[in-house]
Tab-separated table of C-alpha atoms in Angstrom:
chain	number	residue	atom	x	y	z
U	288	MET	CA	8.109	23.182	5.493
U	289	ILE	CA	5.302	20.633	3.593
U	290	ARG	CA	3.989	18.047	6.557
U	291	HIS	CA	2.027	15.726	4.092
U	292	SER	CA	4.286	12.512	3.320
U	293	LEU	CA	4.777	8.205	5.511
U	294	PRO	CA	8.600	9.399	6.176
U	295	ILE	CA	9.071	5.773	3.740
U	296	VAL	CA	9.886	6.298	-0.677
U	297	ALA	CA	7.720	4.350	-1.615
U	298	LEU	CA	8.555	2.847	-4.733
U	299	ALA	CA	6.544	3.241	-8.620
U	300	LEU	CA	7.124	-1.212	-9.198
U	301	LEU	CA	5.435	-2.066	-5.880
U	302	GLN	CA	2.174	-1.450	-4.604
U	303	SER	CA	2.854	1.144	-1.781
U	304	ALA	CA	1.007	1.306	1.025
U	305	ALA	CA	2.219	4.136	2.652
U	306	ALA	CA	-0.174	7.811	2.998
U	307	PRO	CA	0.560	11.471	3.325
U	308	LEU	CA	0.308	11.609	6.965
U	309	HIS	CA	0.802	14.542	9.161
U	310	PHE	CA	1.789	15.405	12.465
U	311	ALA	CA	-0.731	17.814	14.797
U	312	SER	CA	-0.093	20.666	13.710
U	313	ASP	CA	0.438	20.630	10.081
U	314	ALA	CA	-1.472	23.124	9.023
U	315	ALA	CA	0.756	24.309	5.851
U	316	ALA	CA	-0.444	20.973	3.976
U	317	GLN	CA	-0.515	21.804	-0.238
U	318	SER	CA	-4.614	21.980	-1.099
U	319	PRO	CA	-5.589	20.718	-4.623
U	320	PRO	CA	-6.535	22.545	-6.837
U	321	ALA	CA	-10.176	24.225	-6.762
U	322	ALA	CA	-12.792	21.791	-8.258
U	323	ALA	CA	-14.502	22.523	-11.866
U	324	ASP	CA	-17.392	24.788	-11.000
U	325	ARG	CA	-19.372	21.608	-14.228
U	326	ALA	CA	-21.754	19.652	-11.390
U	327	ILE	CA	-21.153	16.543	-10.836
U	328	ALA	CA	-23.145	13.409	-9.459
U	329	ALA	CA	-20.453	12.446	-6.774
U	330	HIS	CA	-20.672	13.676	-3.245
U	331	ARG	CA	-19.349	13.316	0.075
U	332	VAL	CA	-21.325	10.976	1.859
U	333	GLN	CA	-22.159	11.842	6.178
U	334	ALA	CA	-20.004	9.439	8.373
U	335	SER	CA	-18.880	9.572	12.234
U	336	HIS	CA	-16.094	6.415	11.035
U	337	LEU	CA	-14.924	6.253	7.470
U	338	PRO	CA	-12.357	8.972	6.897
U	339	ASN	CA	-13.549	11.165	3.966
U	340	PRO	CA	-16.370	9.011	2.150
U	341	VAL	CA	-17.544	9.592	-1.652
U	342	GLN	CA	-20.254	8.197	-3.253
U	343	ILE	CA	-18.625	8.250	-6.585
U	344	GLY	CA	-21.577	6.680	-8.251
U	345	ASP	CA	-25.056	4.785	-7.377
U	346	LYS	CA	-23.063	1.389	-6.562
U	347	VAL	CA	-19.467	2.510	-5.761
U	348	ILE	CA	-18.456	5.054	-2.502
U	349	SER	CA	-14.413	5.988	-1.860
U	350	GLY	CA	-13.229	6.622	1.279
U	351	GLY	CA	-10.550	5.781	3.755
U	352	LEU	CA	-9.565	3.227	5.888
U	353	PRO	CA	-11.722	1.328	8.606
U	354	GLU	CA	-10.205	0.886	11.445
U	355	ASP	CA	-12.815	-0.782	13.820
U	356	GLU	CA	-16.254	-2.300	14.515
U	357	GLN	CA	-17.734	0.706	14.601
U	358	ALA	CA	-16.758	1.856	10.921
U	359	PHE	CA	-17.699	-1.759	9.785
U	360	ALA	CA	-20.548	-0.639	11.186
U	361	GLU	CA	-21.439	2.202	9.937
U	362	LEU	CA	-20.475	-0.113	6.370
U	363	ARG	CA	-23.707	-1.880	6.669
U	364	SER	CA	-25.318	0.563	8.014
U	365	LEU	CA	-25.534	2.391	3.988
U	366	GLY	CA	-26.172	-1.446	2.692
U	367	VAL	CA	-22.477	-1.467	1.612
U	368	LYS	CA	-21.863	-5.675	0.973
U	369	THR	CA	-18.854	-5.817	-1.368
U	370	ILE	CA	-15.583	-3.595	0.901
U	371	ILE	CA	-12.398	-3.406	-2.247
U	372	SER	CA	-9.170	-2.061	-0.821
U	373	VAL	CA	-6.147	-0.767	-3.080
U	374	ASP	CA	-4.179	-0.562	-0.393
U	375	GLY	CA	-0.780	-2.513	0.187
U	376	ALA	CA	-1.968	-3.186	3.696
U	377	ARG	CA	-3.535	-6.875	4.273
U	378	PRO	CA	-7.906	-6.816	5.314
U	379	ASP	CA	-9.814	-7.338	8.039
U	380	VAL	CA	-11.855	-10.114	6.527
U	381	ALA	CA	-12.914	-11.548	10.098
U	382	MET	CA	-13.552	-8.012	11.542
U	383	ALA	CA	-15.971	-7.254	7.667
U	384	SER	CA	-16.965	-11.758	7.861
U	385	ARG	CA	-18.257	-10.218	11.813
U	386	PHE	CA	-20.057	-7.865	9.509
U	387	GLY	CA	-21.859	-9.789	6.797
U	388	LEU	CA	-19.507	-7.911	4.589
U	389	ARG	CA	-17.591	-9.280	1.626
U	390	TYR	CA	-13.069	-8.235	1.191
U	391	VAL	CA	-11.030	-7.623	-2.150
U	392	HIS	CA	-7.778	-6.998	-2.655
U	393	LEU	CA	-6.700	-5.335	-5.722
U	394	PRO	CA	-4.095	-2.939	-4.745
U	395	HIS	CA	-2.114	-0.805	-6.433
U	396	GLY	CA	0.452	2.483	-6.192
U	397	TYR	CA	-0.018	5.937	-6.306
U	398	ASN	CA	2.104	6.510	-9.367
U	399	GLY	CA	-0.704	5.574	-11.483
U	400	ILE	CA	-3.175	2.171	-11.852
U	401	PRO	CA	-2.088	-0.553	-14.387
U	402	THR	CA	-4.400	-1.624	-16.942
U	403	ALA	CA	-4.450	-4.817	-15.735
U	404	ARG	CA	-5.999	-3.916	-12.429
U	405	ALA	CA	-8.025	-0.951	-14.023
U	406	GLN	CA	-9.848	-3.791	-15.731
U	407	GLU	CA	-10.600	-5.892	-12.686
U	408	LEU	CA	-11.653	-2.911	-10.582
U	409	ALA	CA	-14.223	-2.454	-13.012
U	410	LYS	CA	-15.398	-5.599	-13.399
U	411	ALA	CA	-15.477	-5.638	-9.510
U	412	VAL	CA	-17.812	-2.654	-9.482
U	413	ARG	CA	-19.763	-4.224	-12.843
U	414	ASP	CA	-20.072	-7.404	-10.764
U	415	LEU	CA	-20.163	-8.118	-7.093
U	416	GLU	CA	-22.817	-6.534	-4.697
U	417	GLY	CA	-23.135	-3.779	-4.619
U	418	PRO	CA	-23.259	-0.552	-2.570
U	419	ILE	CA	-19.267	-1.247	-3.222
U	420	TYR	CA	-16.896	0.633	-0.730
U	421	ILE	CA	-13.421	0.915	-2.615
U	422	HIS	CA	-10.831	2.273	0.132
U	423	CYS	CA	-6.918	2.825	-0.277
U	424	HIS	CA	-5.878	4.210	4.383
U	425	HIS	CA	-6.863	8.289	3.870
U	426	GLY	CA	-9.561	7.818	1.087
U	427	LYS	CA	-7.591	10.758	-0.248
U	428	HIS	CA	-6.275	9.540	-3.625
U	429	ARG	CA	-6.006	5.664	-4.212
U	430	SER	CA	-9.060	5.312	-3.984
U	431	PRO	CA	-11.605	7.804	-5.205
U	432	ALA	CA	-8.635	7.483	-8.459
U	433	ALA	CA	-9.620	3.405	-8.346
U	434	ALA	CA	-12.980	4.240	-8.191
U	435	THR	CA	-13.090	6.648	-10.727
U	436	VAL	CA	-11.212	4.402	-12.931
U	437	ALA	CA	-13.174	1.816	-11.894
U	438	CYS	CA	-17.038	3.396	-12.585
U	439	VAL	CA	-15.554	5.291	-15.955
U	440	ALA	CA	-14.246	1.991	-17.236
U	441	ALA	CA	-17.775	-0.116	-15.844
U	442	GLY	CA	-19.982	2.561	-17.750
U	443	GLN	CA	-21.469	3.964	-14.397
U	444	ILE	CA	-19.984	8.101	-14.737
U	445	PRO	CA	-19.454	9.862	-17.145
U	446	ALA	CA	-15.295	10.079	-18.191
U	447	ASP	CA	-15.434	13.734	-17.761
U	448	ASP	CA	-16.625	13.460	-13.750
U	449	ALA	CA	-12.810	12.442	-13.508
U	450	THR	CA	-11.080	15.164	-12.541
U	451	ALA	CA	-14.235	16.207	-10.345
U	452	ILE	CA	-14.307	14.255	-8.331
U	453	LEU	CA	-10.394	13.790	-7.254
U	454	GLN	CA	-10.735	17.072	-6.440
U	455	LEU	CA	-14.425	16.594	-4.586
U	456	ALA	CA	-12.516	13.761	-2.777
U	457	GLY	CA	-9.197	16.020	-2.296
U	458	THR	CA	-6.796	13.955	-4.594
U	459	SER	CA	-3.712	15.662	-4.380
U	460	PRO	CA	-2.517	17.278	-7.927
U	461	ASN	CA	1.471	16.135	-7.015
U	462	TYR	CA	-0.190	11.949	-7.968
U	463	GLN	CA	0.275	12.891	-11.314
U	464	GLY	CA	-0.727	9.418	-11.746
U	465	LEU	CA	-3.968	9.142	-10.568
U	466	TYR	CA	-4.696	12.374	-11.814
U	467	ARG	CA	-3.432	11.035	-15.576
U	468	ALA	CA	-5.644	7.306	-14.388
U	469	ALA	CA	-8.830	9.349	-13.679
U	470	GLN	CA	-8.080	11.371	-16.541
U	471	SER	CA	-7.508	8.704	-19.587
U	472	ALA	CA	-10.409	6.216	-18.476
U	473	GLN	CA	-12.799	4.881	-20.904
U	474	PRO	CA	-16.016	2.795	-20.763
U	475	ILE	CA	-14.884	-1.069	-21.928
U	476	ALA	CA	-16.556	-3.117	-24.094
U	477	THR	CA	-19.038	-5.502	-22.136
U	478	ALA	CA	-18.086	-8.673	-24.106
U	479	GLU	CA	-14.738	-7.713	-23.227
U	480	LEU	CA	-15.454	-7.415	-19.102
U	481	ASP	CA	-18.150	-10.238	-19.827
U	482	ALA	CA	-14.311	-12.096	-21.262
U	483	LEU	CA	-12.380	-11.671	-18.660
U	484	GLN	CA	-11.620	-14.770	-16.106
U	485	VAL	CA	-11.236	-12.181	-12.409
U	486	ARG	CA	-10.225	-14.495	-9.131
U	487	PHE	CA	-11.111	-11.191	-6.481
U	488	GLU	CA	-9.171	-12.781	-3.073
U	489	ALA	CA	-9.683	-11.070	0.466
U	490	GLN	CA	-6.197	-11.164	0.644
U	491	VAL	CA	-2.815	-10.694	-1.742
U	492	SER	CA	0.688	-10.774	0.058
U	493	PRO	CA	1.908	-8.100	-0.793
U	494	PRO	CA	6.453	-8.473	-1.515
U	495	PRO	CA	8.375	-7.596	0.820
U	496	MET	CA	9.288	-4.446	1.032
U	497	VAL	CA	6.278	-3.107	0.784
U	498	GLU	CA	5.118	-5.119	4.570
U	499	GLN	CA	8.162	-3.046	5.465
U	500	MET	CA	5.920	0.587	4.435
U	501	ILE	CA	3.194	-0.651	6.390
U	502	ALA	CA	5.119	-1.245	9.156
U	503	ILE	CA	6.705	2.078	9.064
U	504	GLU	CA	3.608	3.543	8.377
U	505	GLN	CA	1.875	2.041	11.071
U	506	THR	CA	4.273	3.448	13.768
U	507	HIS	CA	4.267	7.023	12.500
U	508	ASP	CA	-0.079	6.812	12.907
U	509	ASN	CA	1.128	6.092	15.997
U	510	LEU	CA	3.591	8.564	16.533
U	511	LYS	CA	0.692	11.245	14.644
U	512	ARG	CA	-1.753	10.361	17.740
U	513	LEU	CA	1.627	10.936	20.636
U	514	ALA	CA	2.346	13.803	18.832
U	515	ALA	CA	-1.200	15.559	19.109
U	516	ALA	CA	-1.415	14.407	22.830
U	517	ASP	CA	2.017	16.397	23.184
U	518	TRP	CA	3.685	13.648	23.735
U	519	LYS	CA	2.134	11.837	26.791
U	520	VAL	CA	-0.049	8.658	27.196
U	521	SER	CA	-3.870	9.037	26.691
U	522	ASP	CA	-6.198	7.440	27.687
U	523	LYS	CA	-6.966	6.626	24.237
U	524	HIS	CA	-4.576	4.816	23.825
U	525	PRO	CA	-2.378	3.576	26.641
U	526	ASP	CA	-0.674	1.177	24.838
U	527	LEU	CA	1.166	3.812	23.092
U	528	ASP	CA	4.656	4.704	24.564
U	529	PRO	CA	5.903	7.215	22.521
U	530	ALA	CA	10.094	7.299	23.347
U	531	HIS	CA	9.052	2.777	22.600
U	532	GLU	CA	6.935	4.085	18.335
U	533	ALA	CA	10.268	6.699	18.241
U	534	LEU	CA	12.784	3.064	18.566
U	535	LEU	CA	10.445	1.048	15.997
U	536	MET	CA	10.556	3.694	14.027
U	537	ARG	CA	14.060	3.751	14.223
U	538	GLU	CA	14.571	0.051	13.381
U	539	HIS	CA	11.998	0.135	10.852
U	540	PHE	CA	14.487	1.906	8.654
U	541	THR	CA	17.752	0.233	9.841
U	542	GLU	CA	15.610	-2.865	8.597
U	543	MET	CA	14.982	-0.950	4.933
U	544	LEU	CA	19.327	-0.610	4.614
U	545	ARG	CA	19.182	-4.111	5.799
U	546	ASP	CA	16.528	-5.213	2.572
U	547	ARG	CA	19.239	-6.223	-0.472
U	548	ASP	CA	15.756	-5.097	-3.022
U	549	ALA	CA	15.201	-2.262	-1.871
U	550	PRO	CA	17.452	0.701	-4.070
U	551	GLN	CA	21.047	0.821	-4.156
U	552	SER	CA	21.434	4.257	-5.568
U	553	GLN	CA	23.532	6.853	-2.347
U	554	GLY	CA	20.477	8.960	-3.145
U	555	PHE	CA	17.817	6.816	-1.429
U	556	GLN	CA	20.274	5.111	0.743
U	557	GLN	CA	21.712	9.023	2.512
U	558	SER	CA	17.554	9.602	3.304
U	559	ILE	CA	16.585	6.144	4.679
U	560	ARG	CA	20.020	6.978	6.820
U	561	ASP	CA	19.102	10.051	7.772
U	562	SER	CA	15.523	9.002	8.618
U	563	ARG	CA	16.697	6.461	10.958
U	564	ASP	CA	18.967	8.941	12.074
U	565	ALA	CA	16.777	11.395	13.028
U	566	ALA	CA	14.153	8.713	14.253
U	567	ALA	CA	17.223	7.775	16.760
U	568	GLY	CA	17.549	11.528	17.223
U	569	LEU	CA	13.040	11.433	18.148
U	570	GLU	CA	13.874	8.977	20.651
U	571	ALA	CA	16.968	10.349	23.011
U	572	ALA	CA	14.735	13.753	22.833
U	573	ILE	CA	11.691	11.855	24.421
U	574	ARG	CA	13.663	10.053	26.432
U	575	GLN	CA	15.105	12.958	27.454
U	576	GLY	CA	12.672	15.264	28.311
U	577	LEU	CA	13.368	17.695	25.812
U	578	PRO	CA	11.505	20.038	24.380
U	579	ASN	CA	8.087	18.958	21.963
U	580	ASP	CA	10.108	21.924	18.983
U	581	VAL	CA	13.677	19.539	19.831
U	582	ARG	CA	11.131	16.942	18.432
U	583	ARG	CA	9.833	19.070	15.207
U	584	GLN	CA	13.792	18.788	14.120
U	585	PHE	CA	13.660	15.214	13.980
U	586	THR	CA	9.977	14.562	12.873
U	587	ASP	CA	10.643	17.973	9.915
U	588	ARG	CA	13.731	16.262	8.059
U	589	ILE	CA	11.853	12.598	8.358
U	590	GLU	CA	9.470	14.599	6.333
U	591	ALA	CA	11.617	16.478	4.534
U	592	ASN	CA	13.900	13.254	3.684
U	593	CYS	CA	10.833	11.603	2.355
U	594	LYS	CA	9.364	14.019	0.436
U	595	SER	CA	12.785	14.221	-1.607
U	596	CYS	CA	12.197	11.097	-2.041
U	597	HIS	CA	8.343	10.392	-3.221
U	598	ARG	CA	9.022	13.176	-5.727
U	599	GLN	CA	11.629	11.025	-6.999
U	600	PHE	CA	10.363	7.067	-6.430
U	601	ARG	CA	7.447	6.859	-5.906
U	602	ASP	CA	4.810	9.567	-7.469
U	603	ILE	CA	6.372	9.746	-11.053
U	604	PRO	CA	3.613	8.300	-13.423
U	605	LEU	CA	3.544	4.997	-15.438
U	606	ALA	CA	3.947	5.532	-18.993
U	607	PRO	CA	1.097	6.102	-20.676
């Protein structure tokens, strides 16, 4: 079983906040194809506190979420002046401000990058103060796609580099919409970008469904940390209680079932119910001190459900 998904469907019609995640022993995740042979200017950036940073063009770096003071300090040390989040989660504007960095929030989903958003991203990388750091959550899928589209559209990198850049960043080939967006990007005329009126906001409010997915993602991140620590409270995260995190996961799925705006199809509802029950089973297994292999049976159920839901609802490419 491929274990690489957040345990919740991220609908194609919403700005998804979820990102593919792994439990501690997940070594079987699908790898993207090898990068193309042609030489490209894009390259990995050496960093200690930023996930998967890749220099896309002279002005733009893509990567994952800066989660703490060390990450923001590292951005400042790299000379970054502007941060663009394409993730649905609310950016930490206050922390960025402490380090003299501007935040801009331009979220998009896993199914592709709508034309209007691509234009806004292009204008942002052209006009905002750089260097610019574009991030999603883990920096592997949405942010390299967004950065590539933006840089191609702004005339900062060749369109032919698109596929190789996504492969360099480790973007999964399962995200056909992201690859399609990058591969189809073309330079936008200077006059068209000049005429484009954009109000770059530091935060935008996601739809309620996306807020629920953000909460699930955060809880799943916590469960991942606990699994890596053999389901024990660690000195690094003393506030994380395994049983409580499993309880929170169960409640998140329960709330999803109550959401009238969520898909009402039988397949979706059954998947969420089974994930809720699996989270309840995980909680019981933790409280009863059952072995880790029993706990993994429940996490495997959640992961299988999410993989199926992503395939059906989230990863469907946007129409050309």
